[in-house]
């Protein structure tokens, strides 16, 4: 077989180091080809791409899947004609895991959500039917979801829209009627979902098979050059840019070997060493972009991606240069991985570390962090916990307590001024048949486990109080806050609603409410803070040196120092 031909076009862009706009003075070379790493299929070969016509639920075999493979010069056969290689999609199909619903939309319409797995492989077989390579498209561990909705069986809608995309409207019927309809049509629903996933995987494989066995085309690689009048000022950089240009041109001669890759990586190291945060924007652009290109051509993809991150920030997301680089990076990485992997089985679909995959990983990590923070905040809510309340007359009443301090993100969007947050205690005692909502004026405090929540009114200044009540409905006003520490007559509190700390002087534990001073304002050492702290040199000194942190530890330190000063 002949060597794989990998197609590139090189473009040279001039960059003005003085800070002027980058101007495209590109010179397009004739279209040439780069020899590949693994022997590709040629026009002398015959191949066939086989996709199942019927599966576990999909029995009709009437809906069409295009199983044509582009960018492969081999002749593609159909039917039972003998071929040199067969690419066969092998799957047991839809494996039902569960369902949920009816799930209602805001308008009241409903859908059923279905969860399933779908193991799938692409087997490459030789003329004798022996498996020479297996690509694992889906190992069966992934959970997929589909939604049963009114347009589920519409062919146009079905063929044009992925089933994972939740529709904007659902069924308008009672839950029992929808469930009855769902049960009657369940196998047909599973069949549609099964075919949809088969179609998705079949098209995905038709995209990556040419990367492993065909002629692969990319967009134009760019080399960032120095404008002519600056060449004498940066001779070494200019010389290295010329070397990178020559190295790329050398690839066209058929010498794309390990030595050339080593040269690309050395050039990448040089460009990466020629700039830092204090360098000019244009210098960072030239060096980071050329470093990224050199590393990508040298198959050092992690380094290339790191340098590309710097370049992308400088060029902007709408730059043609960054778009061209992403195309080259993804194709080079995919080809390198698919043709050089030593594993017999390759976990493939959606898991190659392309630029899109890497960016999605960052987004997923950010979303996981956000979701973890939301979960931690929602954990501040008290939901049916055993405890007791102390009424304003000092009577203790045991029961089950629920208090909402934090809204879900959806609730917060629809109701940004919930005046009841942190101010109402839902209380029940089934034995006494007592079900009541206690407001702050009804009780002195409530206790759940080891945590005590008192009524505290923040001394936030009249103007700040009015503004905060208008914006949030609570901060600056009375609220239930959690005791986190005591020292002498001083108590440190934490507000679950607003995530800040308060310090209060508690002369009498039988009081129905206390005045709290914001820890952040005490740390600011303003007029109110000085009046509250009074004569306590140790605390004043620490505040002056900014040694009191705005944390639980900082709040405990404040009350400890106050208690020592005012025994």
GROMACS .gro file of N, CA, C and O in nm, residues 426-487:
model
  248
  426UNK      N    1  -4.140   2.638   6.003
  426UNK     CA    2  -4.250   2.542   5.990
  426UNK      C    3  -4.232   2.436   6.097
  426UNK      O    4  -4.129   2.368   6.101
  427UNK      N    5  -4.333   2.421   6.182
  427UNK     CA    6  -4.320   2.337   6.301
  427UNK      C    7  -4.438   2.240   6.308
  427UNK      O    8  -4.552   2.276   6.277
  428UNK      N    9  -4.407   2.116   6.346
  428UNK     CA   10  -4.516   2.020   6.364
  428UNK      C   11  -4.484   1.923   6.478
  428UNK      O   12  -4.369   1.885   6.500
  429UNK      N   13  -4.588   1.892   6.551
  429UNK     CA   14  -4.582   1.789   6.656
  429UNK      C   15  -4.706   1.705   6.639
  429UNK      O   16  -4.816   1.743   6.679
  430UNK      N   17  -4.689   1.587   6.574
  430UNK     CA   18  -4.806   1.506   6.537
  430UNK      C   19  -4.881   1.454   6.659
  430UNK      O   20  -5.003   1.440   6.656
  431UNK      N   21  -4.809   1.424   6.767
  431UNK     CA   22  -4.876   1.373   6.886
  431UNK      C   23  -4.970   1.477   6.946
  431UNK      O   24  -5.082   1.445   6.989
  432UNK      N   25  -4.923   1.601   6.949
  432UNK     CA   26  -5.007   1.709   7.003
  432UNK      C   27  -5.097   1.770   6.896
  432UNK      O   28  -5.172   1.864   6.925
  433UNK      N   29  -5.088   1.714   6.774
  433UNK     CA   30  -5.163   1.767   6.660
  433UNK      C   31  -5.140   1.917   6.644
  433UNK      O   32  -5.233   1.995   6.624
  434UNK      N   33  -5.011   1.954   6.653
  434UNK     CA   34  -4.973   2.094   6.643
  434UNK      C   35  -4.899   2.117   6.512
  434UNK      O   36  -4.793   2.058   6.489
  435UNK      N   37  -4.955   2.195   6.425
  435UNK     CA   38  -4.893   2.231   6.298
  435UNK      C   39  -4.899   2.383   6.287
  435UNK      O   40  -5.007   2.441   6.281
  436UNK      N   41  -4.781   2.446   6.287
  436UNK     CA   42  -4.782   2.591   6.298
  436UNK      C   43  -4.662   2.652   6.227
  436UNK      O   44  -4.556   2.591   6.217
  437UNK      N   45  -4.681   2.774   6.180
  437UNK     CA   46  -4.571   2.853   6.125
  437UNK      C   47  -4.536   2.958   6.229
  437UNK      O   48  -4.616   3.048   6.258
  438UNK      N   49  -4.419   2.946   6.288
  438UNK     CA   50  -4.374   3.044   6.387
  438UNK      C   51  -4.296   3.155   6.318
  438UNK      O   52  -4.200   3.129   6.244
  439UNK      N   53  -4.337   3.277   6.341
  439UNK     CA   54  -4.262   3.391   6.292
  439UNK      C   55  -4.164   3.437   6.399
  439UNK      O   56  -4.169   3.392   6.514
  440UNK      N   57  -4.077   3.528   6.363
  440UNK     CA   58  -3.972   3.569   6.457
  440UNK      C   59  -4.028   3.634   6.582
  440UNK      O   60  -3.969   3.624   6.690
  441UNK      N   61  -4.144   3.698   6.570
  441UNK     CA   62  -4.203   3.758   6.688
  441UNK      C   63  -4.266   3.658   6.783
  441UNK      O   64  -4.300   3.690   6.897
  442UNK      N   65  -4.283   3.532   6.735
  442UNK     CA   66  -4.349   3.429   6.817
  442UNK      C   67  -4.251   3.352   6.904
  442UNK      O   68  -4.288   3.300   7.009
  443UNK      N   69  -4.128   3.338   6.857
  443UNK     CA   70  -4.031   3.255   6.930
  443UNK      C   71  -3.900   3.330   6.951
  443UNK      O   72  -3.865   3.422   6.877
  444UNK      N   73  -3.828   3.288   7.053
  444UNK     CA   74  -3.699   3.347   7.087
  444UNK      C   75  -3.588   3.283   7.005
  444UNK      O   76  -3.496   3.351   6.961
  445UNK      N   77  -3.598   3.152   6.987
  445UNK     CA   78  -3.497   3.080   6.911
  445UNK      C   79  -3.552   2.942   6.877
  445UNK      O   80  -3.658   2.901   6.927
  446UNK      N   81  -3.480   2.867   6.794
  446UNK     CA   82  -3.510   2.726   6.774
  446UNK      C   83  -3.378   2.650   6.770
  446UNK      O   84  -3.272   2.706   6.738
  447UNK      N   85  -3.385   2.521   6.803
  447UNK     CA   86  -3.265   2.438   6.813
  447UNK      C   87  -3.286   2.310   6.731
  447UNK      O   88  -3.391   2.244   6.746
  448UNK      N   89  -3.189   2.277   6.645
  448UNK     CA   90  -3.190   2.152   6.570
  448UNK      C   91  -3.055   2.085   6.591
  448UNK      O   92  -2.951   2.141   6.555
  449UNK      N   93  -3.056   1.968   6.656
  449UNK     CA   94  -2.929   1.903   6.688
  449UNK      C   95  -2.849   1.989   6.784
  449UNK      O   96  -2.898   2.034   6.888
  450UNK      N   97  -2.724   2.018   6.746
  450UNK     CA   98  -2.638   2.102   6.829
  450UNK      C   99  -2.643   2.249   6.788
  450UNK      O  100  -2.574   2.332   6.848
  451UNK      N  101  -2.722   2.279   6.687
  451UNK     CA  102  -2.722   2.415   6.633
  451UNK      C  103  -2.840   2.496   6.688
  451UNK      O  104  -2.955   2.450   6.685
  452UNK      N  105  -2.809   2.616   6.736
  452UNK     CA  106  -2.912   2.708   6.786
  452UNK      C  107  -2.920   2.828   6.693
  452UNK      O  108  -2.819   2.884   6.651
  453UNK      N  109  -3.043   2.867   6.661
  453UNK     CA  110  -3.068   2.980   6.573
  453UNK      C  111  -3.145   3.087   6.651
  453UNK      O  112  -3.254   3.062   6.702
  454UNK      N  113  -3.084   3.207   6.662
  454UNK     CA  114  -3.146   3.318   6.735
  454UNK      C  115  -3.201   3.421   6.636
  454UNK      O  116  -3.163   3.424   6.519
  455UNK      N  117  -3.286   3.508   6.688
  455UNK     CA  118  -3.334   3.622   6.610
  455UNK      C  119  -3.236   3.737   6.631
  455UNK      O  120  -3.214   3.782   6.743
  456UNK      N  121  -3.175   3.783   6.522
  456UNK     CA  122  -3.077   3.891   6.529
  456UNK      C  123  -3.115   4.000   6.429
  456UNK      O  124  -3.151   3.973   6.315
  457UNK      N  125  -3.107   4.124   6.476
  457UNK     CA  126  -3.130   4.240   6.391
  457UNK      C  127  -2.995   4.306   6.369
  457UNK      O  128  -2.927   4.344   6.464
  458UNK      N  129  -2.956   4.319   6.241
  458UNK     CA  130  -2.824   4.373   6.212
  458UNK      C  131  -2.822   4.524   6.228
  458UNK      O  132  -2.909   4.594   6.177
  459UNK      N  133  -2.722   4.577   6.298
  459UNK     CA  134  -2.700   4.720   6.309
  459UNK      C  135  -2.619   4.761   6.186
  459UNK      O  136  -2.498   4.762   6.186
  460UNK      N  137  -2.691   4.795   6.080
  460UNK     CA  138  -2.627   4.817   5.951
  460UNK      C  139  -2.635   4.963   5.908
  460UNK      O  140  -2.604   4.996   5.795
  461UNK      N  141  -2.681   5.052   5.997
  461UNK     CA  142  -2.699   5.191   5.959
  461UNK      C  143  -2.832   5.210   5.889
  461UNK      O  144  -2.875   5.126   5.810
  462UNK      N  145  -2.900   5.317   5.914
  462UNK     CA  146  -3.036   5.335   5.863
  462UNK      C  147  -3.043   5.329   5.711
  462UNK      O  148  -3.126   5.260   5.653
  463UNK      N  149  -2.954   5.400   5.643
  463UNK     CA  150  -2.959   5.402   5.497
  463UNK      C  151  -2.931   5.266   5.437
  463UNK      O  152  -3.002   5.220   5.349
  464UNK      N  153  -2.829   5.197   5.490
  464UNK     CA  154  -2.795   5.065   5.440
  464UNK      C  155  -2.908   4.967   5.466
  464UNK      O  156  -2.939   4.882   5.384
  465UNK      N  157  -2.973   4.981   5.580
  465UNK     CA  158  -3.082   4.890   5.614
  465UNK      C  159  -3.196   4.904   5.515
  465UNK      O  160  -3.247   4.805   5.462
  466UNK      N  161  -3.237   5.026   5.486
  466UNK     CA  162  -3.348   5.047   5.394
  466UNK      C  163  -3.314   4.992   5.255
  466UNK      O  164  -3.393   4.922   5.192
  467UNK      N  165  -3.193   5.020   5.208
  467UNK     CA  166  -3.152   4.974   5.076
  467UNK      C  167  -3.148   4.822   5.069
  467UNK      O  168  -3.199   4.762   4.975
  468UNK      N  169  -3.091   4.759   5.170
  468UNK     CA  170  -3.079   4.614   5.167
  468UNK      C  171  -3.214   4.545   5.174
  468UNK      O  172  -3.236   4.442   5.113
  469UNK      N  173  -3.308   4.602   5.248
  469UNK     CA  174  -3.441   4.544   5.255
  469UNK      C  175  -3.510   4.553   5.119
  469UNK      O  176  -3.575   4.459   5.073
  470UNK      N  177  -3.492   4.664   5.051
  470UNK     CA  178  -3.552   4.681   4.919
  470UNK      C  179  -3.496   4.579   4.820
  470UNK      O  180  -3.568   4.518   4.741
  471UNK      N  181  -3.365   4.556   4.825
  471UNK     CA  182  -3.301   4.468   4.728
  471UNK      C  183  -3.321   4.321   4.759
  471UNK      O  184  -3.337   4.240   4.668
  472UNK      N  185  -3.315   4.283   4.885
  472UNK     CA  186  -3.315   4.141   4.918
  472UNK      C  187  -3.430   4.098   5.006
  472UNK      O  188  -3.460   3.980   5.017
  473UNK      N  189  -3.493   4.192   5.074
  473UNK     CA  190  -3.604   4.155   5.162
  473UNK      C  191  -3.562   4.116   5.301
  473UNK      O  192  -3.646   4.098   5.388
  474UNK      N  193  -3.431   4.098   5.328
  474UNK     CA  194  -3.394   4.051   5.461
  474UNK      C  195  -3.270   4.118   5.518
  474UNK      O  196  -3.271   4.167   5.628
  475UNK      N  197  -3.158   4.119   5.443
  475UNK     CA  198  -3.032   4.163   5.503
  475UNK      C  199  -3.045   4.305   5.555
  475UNK      O  200  -3.093   4.394   5.487
  476UNK      N  201  -2.999   4.325   5.676
  476UNK     CA  202  -3.014   4.454   5.741
  476UNK      C  203  -3.138   4.458   5.827
  476UNK      O  204  -3.159   4.550   5.903
  477UNK      N  205  -3.222   4.354   5.818
  477UNK     CA  206  -3.344   4.343   5.898
  477UNK      C  207  -3.328   4.222   5.990
  477UNK      O  208  -3.224   4.159   5.994
  478UNK      N  209  -3.433   4.187   6.061
  478UNK     CA  210  -3.427   4.071   6.150
  478UNK      C  211  -3.421   3.942   6.067
  478UNK      O  212  -3.481   3.932   5.962
  479UNK      N  213  -3.349   3.845   6.121
  479UNK     CA  214  -3.342   3.714   6.057
  479UNK      C  215  -3.297   3.611   6.159
  479UNK      O  216  -3.239   3.645   6.262
  480UNK      N  217  -3.327   3.483   6.131
  480UNK     CA  218  -3.274   3.375   6.212
  480UNK      C  219  -3.131   3.347   6.167
  480UNK      O  220  -3.105   3.324   6.048
  481UNK      N  221  -3.037   3.352   6.261
  481UNK     CA  222  -2.898   3.324   6.229
  481UNK      C  223  -2.844   3.219   6.327
  481UNK      O  224  -2.892   3.203   6.439
  482UNK      N  225  -2.741   3.151   6.283
  482UNK     CA  226  -2.689   3.035   6.355
  482UNK      C  227  -2.575   3.073   6.447
  482UNK      O  228  -2.480   3.141   6.405
  483UNK      N  229  -2.584   3.030   6.574
  483UNK     CA  230  -2.473   3.052   6.668
  483UNK      C  231  -2.355   2.961   6.628
  483UNK      O  232  -2.370   2.841   6.611
  484UNK      N  233  -2.237   3.021   6.616
  484UNK     CA  234  -2.119   2.942   6.582
  484UNK      C  235  -2.013   2.948   6.692
  484UNK      O  236  -1.910   2.880   6.682
  485UNK      N  237  -2.037   3.031   6.794
  485UNK     CA  238  -1.940   3.038   6.903
  485UNK      C  239  -1.981   3.140   7.008
  485UNK      O  240  -2.049   3.238   6.977
  486UNK      N  241  -1.940   3.117   7.134
  486UNK     CA  242  -1.965   3.211   7.243
  486UNK      C  243  -1.838   3.231   7.322
  486UNK      O  244  -1.755   3.140   7.335
  487UNK      N  245  -1.823   3.352   7.377
  487UNK     CA  246  -1.711   3.384   7.464
  487UNK      C  247  -1.758   3.493   7.559
  487UNK      O  248  -1.785   3.606   7.516
   0.00000   0.00000   0.00000
